[in-house]
Amino acid sequence: MPIEDRGDANVLTHALAKDTLSRIRNVETEQVEFRKGLVKLGRISGYEIIDGAMETEFVSLETPLTETTGERVKGLDNVVIINVLRAATPFVEGLLKAFPRAKQGVISAGRDEEAGMNEDGEFPITIDYVKLPEITEDDTVIVADPMLATGSTMCTVLDYVTEEMPDAGVEDLFVLSAVSAPDGLIRVGDQFPEADLLTVAIDDHLDDDGFIVPGLGDAGDRAFRTT
């Protein structure tokens, strides 16, 4: 199956996703190919969300030759994608190829690297900008960030997102990443059990600085060539 339940998260096992992730992990992969890889992972992830979580309906249509019945995906107009700036920008670009009519939100969030992790393995998070669309009960919400390390950033972002959600909840809430650490998945899952965690890979551990190992480095720096 393209999506497998691994306990703390659902892992996207599509062969092209694994191939693409392996390519962008490589330290020799330069900026353009790294960005293209994140776009590709976003597109594949979007298609797998459609296939695994969205229903279809039968519709009547007319071909150039005759009337017939076709099948369409339901809910494609009811998708909200939240871009966690800045690393998620190319990731979201790929998602938009699967969901071209999605409403988009932006949250600029970053962890305080100088402060470092506290004894609970969390970073203080700074939020610089928030712009979210209206979220309704019929919406599928996808919060995208290619790296889920300690989960500190994602939990802070989800605090803002869930405040905008209706009391009855939404159709689906996905937390989507390319690479995740076990500690971060546990933290997000514990604090937001209503969210479905979806990732391309669950890596081994976090180092003493809170970076995912083996990981793929700083996704934002590699995508925007700011190293």
PDB file of C-alpha atoms in Angstrom:
ATOM      1  CA  MET A   1       0.000   0.000   0.000  1.00  0.00           C
ATOM      2  CA  PRO A   2       1.291   3.538  -0.765  1.00  0.00           C
ATOM      3  CA  ILE A   3       0.445   4.674   2.804  1.00  0.00           C
ATOM      4  CA  GLU A   4       1.305   2.460   5.786  1.00  0.00           C
ATOM      5  CA  ASP A   5       0.301   2.884   9.424  1.00  0.00           C
ATOM      6  CA  ARG A   6       3.490   2.871  11.505  1.00  0.00           C
ATOM      7  CA  GLY A   7       1.896   3.650  14.849  1.00  0.00           C
ATOM      8  CA  ASP A   8       3.037   7.213  15.528  1.00  0.00           C
ATOM      9  CA  ALA A   9       2.450   8.245  11.910  1.00  0.00           C
ATOM     10  CA  ASN A  10       1.316   7.112   8.489  1.00  0.00           C
ATOM     11  CA  VAL A  11       4.256   6.691   6.141  1.00  0.00           C
ATOM     12  CA  LEU A  12       3.979   7.397   2.451  1.00  0.00           C
ATOM     13  CA  THR A  13       5.737   4.455   0.796  1.00  0.00           C
ATOM     14  CA  HIS A  14       5.250   5.369  -2.873  1.00  0.00           C
ATOM     15  CA  ALA A  15       8.385   4.292  -4.772  1.00  0.00           C
ATOM     16  CA  LEU A  16       8.839   7.713  -6.401  1.00  0.00           C
ATOM     17  CA  ALA A  17       8.551   9.428  -3.031  1.00  0.00           C
ATOM     18  CA  LYS A  18      11.293   7.226  -1.596  1.00  0.00           C
ATOM     19  CA  ASP A  19      13.452   7.759  -4.670  1.00  0.00           C
ATOM     20  CA  THR A  20      13.014  11.529  -4.561  1.00  0.00           C
ATOM     21  CA  LEU A  21      13.709  11.738  -0.837  1.00  0.00           C
ATOM     22  CA  SER A  22      16.918   9.745  -1.263  1.00  0.00           C
ATOM     23  CA  ARG A  23      18.067  12.175  -3.957  1.00  0.00           C
ATOM     24  CA  ILE A  24      17.463  15.308  -1.884  1.00  0.00           C
ATOM     25  CA  ARG A  25      19.081  13.795   1.199  1.00  0.00           C
ATOM     26  CA  ASN A  26      22.358  13.639  -0.719  1.00  0.00           C
ATOM     27  CA  VAL A  27      24.728  16.415   0.341  1.00  0.00           C
ATOM     28  CA  GLU A  28      25.838  16.718  -3.306  1.00  0.00           C
ATOM     29  CA  THR A  29      22.329  17.700  -4.481  1.00  0.00           C
ATOM     30  CA  GLU A  30      22.434  21.421  -5.315  1.00  0.00           C
ATOM     31  CA  GLN A  31      19.750  24.041  -4.774  1.00  0.00           C
ATOM     32  CA  VAL A  32      17.705  23.738  -7.971  1.00  0.00           C
ATOM     33  CA  GLU A  33      17.416  19.965  -7.799  1.00  0.00           C
ATOM     34  CA  PHE A  34      16.701  20.138  -4.071  1.00  0.00           C
ATOM     35  CA  ARG A  35      13.810  22.541  -4.638  1.00  0.00           C
ATOM     36  CA  LYS A  36      12.495  20.429  -7.519  1.00  0.00           C
ATOM     37  CA  GLY A  37      12.643  17.405  -5.246  1.00  0.00           C
ATOM     38  CA  LEU A  38      10.559  19.099  -2.572  1.00  0.00           C
ATOM     39  CA  VAL A  39       8.026  20.139  -5.219  1.00  0.00           C
ATOM     40  CA  LYS A  40       7.857  16.563  -6.466  1.00  0.00           C
ATOM     41  CA  LEU A  41       7.389  15.187  -2.945  1.00  0.00           C
ATOM     42  CA  GLY A  42       4.562  17.649  -2.376  1.00  0.00           C
ATOM     43  CA  ARG A  43       2.831  16.591  -5.591  1.00  0.00           C
ATOM     44  CA  ILE A  44       3.154  12.866  -4.814  1.00  0.00           C
ATOM     45  CA  SER A  45       1.934  13.435  -1.256  1.00  0.00           C
ATOM     46  CA  GLY A  46      -1.077  15.337  -2.547  1.00  0.00           C
ATOM     47  CA  TYR A  47      -2.031  12.563  -4.929  1.00  0.00           C
ATOM     48  CA  GLU A  48      -1.693   9.977  -2.147  1.00  0.00           C
ATOM     49  CA  ILE A  49      -3.907  12.034   0.168  1.00  0.00           C
ATOM     50  CA  ILE A  50      -6.517  12.127  -2.588  1.00  0.00           C
ATOM     51  CA  ASP A  51      -6.260   8.392  -3.152  1.00  0.00           C
ATOM     52  CA  GLY A  52      -6.227   7.424   0.512  1.00  0.00           C
ATOM     53  CA  ALA A  53      -8.543   9.910   2.194  1.00  0.00           C
ATOM     54  CA  MET A  54     -10.963  11.438  -0.283  1.00  0.00           C
ATOM     55  CA  GLU A  55     -14.124   9.841  -1.606  1.00  0.00           C
ATOM     56  CA  THR A  56     -15.307   9.674  -5.188  1.00  0.00           C
ATOM     57  CA  GLU A  57     -18.761   9.969  -6.711  1.00  0.00           C
ATOM     58  CA  PHE A  58     -20.313   8.776  -9.965  1.00  0.00           C
ATOM     59  CA  VAL A  59     -21.329  11.436 -12.457  1.00  0.00           C
ATOM     60  CA  SER A  60     -23.128  11.383 -15.785  1.00  0.00           C
ATOM     61  CA  LEU A  61     -21.212  12.781 -18.722  1.00  0.00           C
ATOM     62  CA  GLU A  62     -21.195  12.811 -22.480  1.00  0.00           C
ATOM     63  CA  THR A  63     -18.191  11.826 -24.574  1.00  0.00           C
ATOM     64  CA  PRO A  64     -17.909  12.769 -28.260  1.00  0.00           C
ATOM     65  CA  LEU A  65     -19.573   9.414 -28.991  1.00  0.00           C
ATOM     66  CA  THR A  66     -22.170   8.723 -26.295  1.00  0.00           C
ATOM     67  CA  GLU A  67     -23.472   9.291 -22.794  1.00  0.00           C
ATOM     68  CA  THR A  68     -21.707   7.383 -20.030  1.00  0.00           C
ATOM     69  CA  THR A  69     -20.898   7.382 -16.323  1.00  0.00           C
ATOM     70  CA  GLY A  70     -17.620   8.643 -14.886  1.00  0.00           C
ATOM     71  CA  GLU A  71     -16.093   8.980 -11.436  1.00  0.00           C
ATOM     72  CA  ARG A  72     -14.944  12.247  -9.839  1.00  0.00           C
ATOM     73  CA  VAL A  73     -13.151  13.040  -6.591  1.00  0.00           C
ATOM     74  CA  LYS A  74     -15.334  14.748  -3.998  1.00  0.00           C
ATOM     75  CA  GLY A  75     -14.104  17.676  -1.947  1.00  0.00           C
ATOM     76  CA  LEU A  76     -11.314  19.016  -4.155  1.00  0.00           C
ATOM     77  CA  ASP A  77     -12.766  22.513  -3.780  1.00  0.00           C
ATOM     78  CA  ASN A  78     -12.776  22.137   0.004  1.00  0.00           C
ATOM     79  CA  VAL A  79      -9.068  21.944   0.732  1.00  0.00           C
ATOM     80  CA  VAL A  80      -7.005  24.312   2.879  1.00  0.00           C
ATOM     81  CA  ILE A  81      -3.198  24.170   2.683  1.00  0.00           C
ATOM     82  CA  ILE A  82      -1.159  25.877   5.407  1.00  0.00           C
ATOM     83  CA  ASN A  83       2.374  26.822   4.366  1.00  0.00           C
ATOM     84  CA  VAL A  84       4.814  26.911   7.292  1.00  0.00           C
ATOM     85  CA  LEU A  85       7.324  29.442   6.010  1.00  0.00           C
ATOM     86  CA  ARG A  86       9.809  29.278   4.605  1.00  0.00           C
ATOM     87  CA  ALA A  87      10.938  25.707   4.013  1.00  0.00           C
ATOM     88  CA  ALA A  88       7.451  24.514   3.058  1.00  0.00           C
ATOM     89  CA  THR A  89       7.124  26.868   0.066  1.00  0.00           C
ATOM     90  CA  PRO A  90       8.372  24.419  -2.607  1.00  0.00           C
ATOM     91  CA  PHE A  91       6.635  21.557  -0.786  1.00  0.00           C
ATOM     92  CA  VAL A  92       3.334  23.467  -1.027  1.00  0.00           C
ATOM     93  CA  GLU A  93       4.017  24.280  -4.676  1.00  0.00           C
ATOM     94  CA  GLY A  94       3.853  20.541  -5.311  1.00  0.00           C
ATOM     95  CA  LEU A  95       0.697  20.121  -3.239  1.00  0.00           C
ATOM     96  CA  LEU A  96      -0.989  22.785  -5.360  1.00  0.00           C
ATOM     97  CA  LYS A  97      -0.474  20.641  -8.432  1.00  0.00           C
ATOM     98  CA  ALA A  98      -2.753  18.085  -6.774  1.00  0.00           C
ATOM     99  CA  PHE A  99      -5.087  20.692  -5.249  1.00  0.00           C
ATOM    100  CA  PRO A 100      -5.023  23.673  -7.642  1.00  0.00           C
ATOM    101  CA  ARG A 101      -8.161  25.251  -6.147  1.00  0.00           C
ATOM    102  CA  ALA A 102      -7.075  24.964  -2.525  1.00  0.00           C
ATOM    103  CA  LYS A 103      -7.412  27.884  -0.158  1.00  0.00           C
ATOM    104  CA  GLN A 104      -4.006  28.807   1.203  1.00  0.00           C
ATOM    105  CA  GLY A 105      -2.812  30.013   4.560  1.00  0.00           C
ATOM    106  CA  VAL A 106       0.633  31.164   5.649  1.00  0.00           C
ATOM    107  CA  ILE A 107       2.304  31.012   9.045  1.00  0.00           C
ATOM    108  CA  SER A 108       5.869  32.251   9.436  1.00  0.00           C
ATOM    109  CA  ALA A 109       7.304  30.306  12.347  1.00  0.00           C
ATOM    110  CA  GLY A 110      10.818  29.567  13.499  1.00  0.00           C
ATOM    111  CA  ARG A 111      12.528  28.118  16.526  1.00  0.00           C
ATOM    112  CA  ASP A 112      15.007  30.058  18.634  1.00  0.00           C
ATOM    113  CA  GLU A 113      18.235  28.209  17.892  1.00  0.00           C
ATOM    114  CA  GLU A 114      20.260  30.378  20.283  1.00  0.00           C
ATOM    115  CA  ALA A 115      18.000  29.502  23.202  1.00  0.00           C
ATOM    116  CA  GLY A 116      18.365  25.818  22.363  1.00  0.00           C
ATOM    117  CA  MET A 117      16.232  22.916  23.512  1.00  0.00           C
ATOM    118  CA  ASN A 118      14.922  22.810  27.047  1.00  0.00           C
ATOM    119  CA  GLU A 119      15.042  19.699  29.220  1.00  0.00           C
ATOM    120  CA  ASP A 120      11.797  18.482  27.648  1.00  0.00           C
ATOM    121  CA  GLY A 121      13.292  18.604  24.154  1.00  0.00           C
ATOM    122  CA  GLU A 122      11.318  21.684  23.074  1.00  0.00           C
ATOM    123  CA  PHE A 123      12.380  24.972  21.477  1.00  0.00           C
ATOM    124  CA  PRO A 124      10.839  28.397  22.045  1.00  0.00           C
ATOM    125  CA  ILE A 125       9.009  29.353  18.833  1.00  0.00           C
ATOM    126  CA  THR A 126       8.636  32.797  17.281  1.00  0.00           C
ATOM    127  CA  ILE A 127       5.618  33.538  15.083  1.00  0.00           C
ATOM    128  CA  ASP A 128       6.232  36.512  12.771  1.00  0.00           C
ATOM    129  CA  TYR A 129       3.185  36.399  10.504  1.00  0.00           C
ATOM    130  CA  VAL A 130      -0.163  34.619  10.312  1.00  0.00           C
ATOM    131  CA  LYS A 131      -2.692  34.780   7.474  1.00  0.00           C
ATOM    132  CA  LEU A 132      -5.302  32.026   7.387  1.00  0.00           C
ATOM    133  CA  PRO A 133      -8.402  31.601   5.228  1.00  0.00           C
ATOM    134  CA  GLU A 134     -11.816  30.694   6.563  1.00  0.00           C
ATOM    135  CA  ILE A 135     -11.901  27.027   7.562  1.00  0.00           C
ATOM    136  CA  THR A 136     -15.209  25.133   7.449  1.00  0.00           C
ATOM    137  CA  GLU A 137     -16.459  21.733   8.609  1.00  0.00           C
ATOM    138  CA  ASP A 138     -16.300  20.455   5.021  1.00  0.00           C
ATOM    139  CA  ASP A 139     -12.619  21.284   4.567  1.00  0.00           C
ATOM    140  CA  THR A 140      -9.643  18.980   4.386  1.00  0.00           C
ATOM    141  CA  VAL A 141      -6.803  20.886   6.079  1.00  0.00           C
ATOM    142  CA  ILE A 142      -3.174  20.092   5.248  1.00  0.00           C
ATOM    143  CA  VAL A 143      -0.454  21.713   7.370  1.00  0.00           C
ATOM    144  CA  ALA A 144       2.800  21.287   5.444  1.00  0.00           C
ATOM    145  CA  ASP A 145       6.363  21.514   6.726  1.00  0.00           C
ATOM    146  CA  PRO A 146       9.048  19.282   5.176  1.00  0.00           C
ATOM    147  CA  MET A 147      10.862  18.798   8.500  1.00  0.00           C
ATOM    148  CA  LEU A 148       9.163  17.645  11.700  1.00  0.00           C
ATOM    149  CA  ALA A 149      11.964  17.514  14.254  1.00  0.00           C
ATOM    150  CA  THR A 150      11.088  18.243  17.893  1.00  0.00           C
ATOM    151  CA  GLY A 151       7.506  19.119  16.947  1.00  0.00           C
ATOM    152  CA  SER A 152       7.795  22.483  18.709  1.00  0.00           C
ATOM    153  CA  THR A 153       7.136  24.526  15.566  1.00  0.00           C
ATOM    154  CA  MET A 154       4.315  22.295  14.364  1.00  0.00           C
ATOM    155  CA  CYS A 155       2.526  22.330  17.723  1.00  0.00           C
ATOM    156  CA  THR A 156       2.690  26.122  17.813  1.00  0.00           C
ATOM    157  CA  VAL A 157       1.383  26.339  14.248  1.00  0.00           C
ATOM    158  CA  LEU A 158      -1.434  23.907  15.040  1.00  0.00           C
ATOM    159  CA  ASP A 159      -2.460  26.071  17.980  1.00  0.00           C
ATOM    160  CA  TYR A 160      -3.189  28.866  15.502  1.00  0.00           C
ATOM    161  CA  VAL A 161      -4.835  26.579  12.933  1.00  0.00           C
ATOM    162  CA  THR A 162      -7.150  24.802  15.353  1.00  0.00           C
ATOM    163  CA  GLU A 163      -8.280  28.151  16.795  1.00  0.00           C
ATOM    164  CA  GLU A 164      -9.653  28.979  13.324  1.00  0.00           C
ATOM    165  CA  MET A 165     -11.386  25.623  12.908  1.00  0.00           C
ATOM    166  CA  PRO A 166     -15.118  25.259  13.660  1.00  0.00           C
ATOM    167  CA  ASP A 167     -16.116  23.644  16.961  1.00  0.00           C
ATOM    168  CA  ALA A 168     -17.334  20.577  15.083  1.00  0.00           C
ATOM    169  CA  GLY A 169     -13.898  20.073  13.564  1.00  0.00           C
ATOM    170  CA  VAL A 170     -13.097  19.530   9.900  1.00  0.00           C
ATOM    171  CA  GLU A 171     -13.352  16.709   7.386  1.00  0.00           C
ATOM    172  CA  ASP A 172      -9.666  15.810   7.844  1.00  0.00           C
ATOM    173  CA  LEU A 173      -6.625  17.457   9.422  1.00  0.00           C
ATOM    174  CA  PHE A 174      -3.276  16.317   8.030  1.00  0.00           C
ATOM    175  CA  VAL A 175       0.193  17.188   9.287  1.00  0.00           C
ATOM    176  CA  LEU A 176       2.420  16.514   6.284  1.00  0.00           C
ATOM    177  CA  SER A 177       6.206  16.274   6.317  1.00  0.00           C
ATOM    178  CA  ALA A 178       8.956  14.785   4.205  1.00  0.00           C
ATOM    179  CA  VAL A 179      11.165  13.698   7.111  1.00  0.00           C
ATOM    180  CA  SER A 180      10.152  13.271  10.741  1.00  0.00           C
ATOM    181  CA  ALA A 181      11.824  12.393  14.023  1.00  0.00           C
ATOM    182  CA  PRO A 182      10.149  10.028  16.482  1.00  0.00           C
ATOM    183  CA  ASP A 183      10.187  12.608  19.303  1.00  0.00           C
ATOM    184  CA  GLY A 184       8.366  15.168  17.185  1.00  0.00           C
ATOM    185  CA  LEU A 185       5.733  12.719  16.017  1.00  0.00           C
ATOM    186  CA  ILE A 186       4.989  11.700  19.590  1.00  0.00           C
ATOM    187  CA  ARG A 187       4.758  15.317  20.746  1.00  0.00           C
ATOM    188  CA  VAL A 188       2.409  16.380  17.952  1.00  0.00           C
ATOM    189  CA  GLY A 189       0.331  13.217  18.252  1.00  0.00           C
ATOM    190  CA  ASP A 190      -0.082  13.660  22.006  1.00  0.00           C
ATOM    191  CA  GLN A 191      -1.045  17.331  21.785  1.00  0.00           C
ATOM    192  CA  PHE A 192      -3.217  17.037  18.671  1.00  0.00           C
ATOM    193  CA  PRO A 193      -4.725  13.528  18.548  1.00  0.00           C
ATOM    194  CA  GLU A 194      -7.278  14.730  15.986  1.00  0.00           C
ATOM    195  CA  ALA A 195      -4.509  15.207  13.407  1.00  0.00           C
ATOM    196  CA  ASP A 196      -3.407  12.510  10.955  1.00  0.00           C
ATOM    197  CA  LEU A 197       0.394  12.567  10.780  1.00  0.00           C
ATOM    198  CA  LEU A 198       1.705  11.755   7.307  1.00  0.00           C
ATOM    199  CA  THR A 199       5.400  11.604   6.430  1.00  0.00           C
ATOM    200  CA  VAL A 200       7.651  10.150   3.760  1.00  0.00           C
ATOM    201  CA  ALA A 201      10.218   8.908   6.292  1.00  0.00           C
ATOM    202  CA  ILE A 202      10.606   8.447  10.041  1.00  0.00           C
ATOM    203  CA  ASP A 203      14.290   8.980  10.773  1.00  0.00           C
ATOM    204  CA  ASP A 204      16.406   7.631  13.611  1.00  0.00           C
ATOM    205  CA  HIS A 205      16.729  10.399  16.173  1.00  0.00           C
ATOM    206  CA  LEU A 206      17.489  14.035  16.966  1.00  0.00           C
ATOM    207  CA  ASP A 207      21.028  15.188  17.709  1.00  0.00           C
ATOM    208  CA  ASP A 208      21.910  17.418  20.660  1.00  0.00           C
ATOM    209  CA  ASP A 209      21.015  20.522  18.623  1.00  0.00           C
ATOM    210  CA  GLY A 210      17.562  19.225  17.704  1.00  0.00           C
ATOM    211  CA  PHE A 211      18.370  18.315  14.095  1.00  0.00           C
ATOM    212  CA  ILE A 212      16.969  15.185  12.473  1.00  0.00           C
ATOM    213  CA  VAL A 213      19.481  12.369  11.863  1.00  0.00           C
ATOM    214  CA  PRO A 214      20.128  11.271   9.150  1.00  0.00           C
ATOM    215  CA  GLY A 215      17.762  13.997   7.937  1.00  0.00           C
ATOM    216  CA  LEU A 216      18.515  16.178   4.949  1.00  0.00           C
ATOM    217  CA  GLY A 217      20.056  19.250   6.538  1.00  0.00           C
ATOM    218  CA  ASP A 218      18.280  22.591   6.815  1.00  0.00           C
ATOM    219  CA  ALA A 219      15.558  22.363   4.153  1.00  0.00           C
ATOM    220  CA  GLY A 220      15.048  26.122   4.026  1.00  0.00           C
ATOM    221  CA  ASP A 221      18.728  26.910   3.593  1.00  0.00           C
ATOM    222  CA  ARG A 222      19.180  24.225   0.947  1.00  0.00           C
ATOM    223  CA  ALA A 223      16.072  25.258  -0.993  1.00  0.00           C
ATOM    224  CA  PHE A 224      16.826  28.987  -0.933  1.00  0.00           C
ATOM    225  CA  ARG A 225      20.647  28.806  -0.964  1.00  0.00           C
ATOM    226  CA  THR A 226      21.102  30.774   2.222  1.00  0.00           C
ATOM    227  CA  THR A 227      23.878  28.632   3.709  1.00  0.00           C
TER     228      THR A 227
END
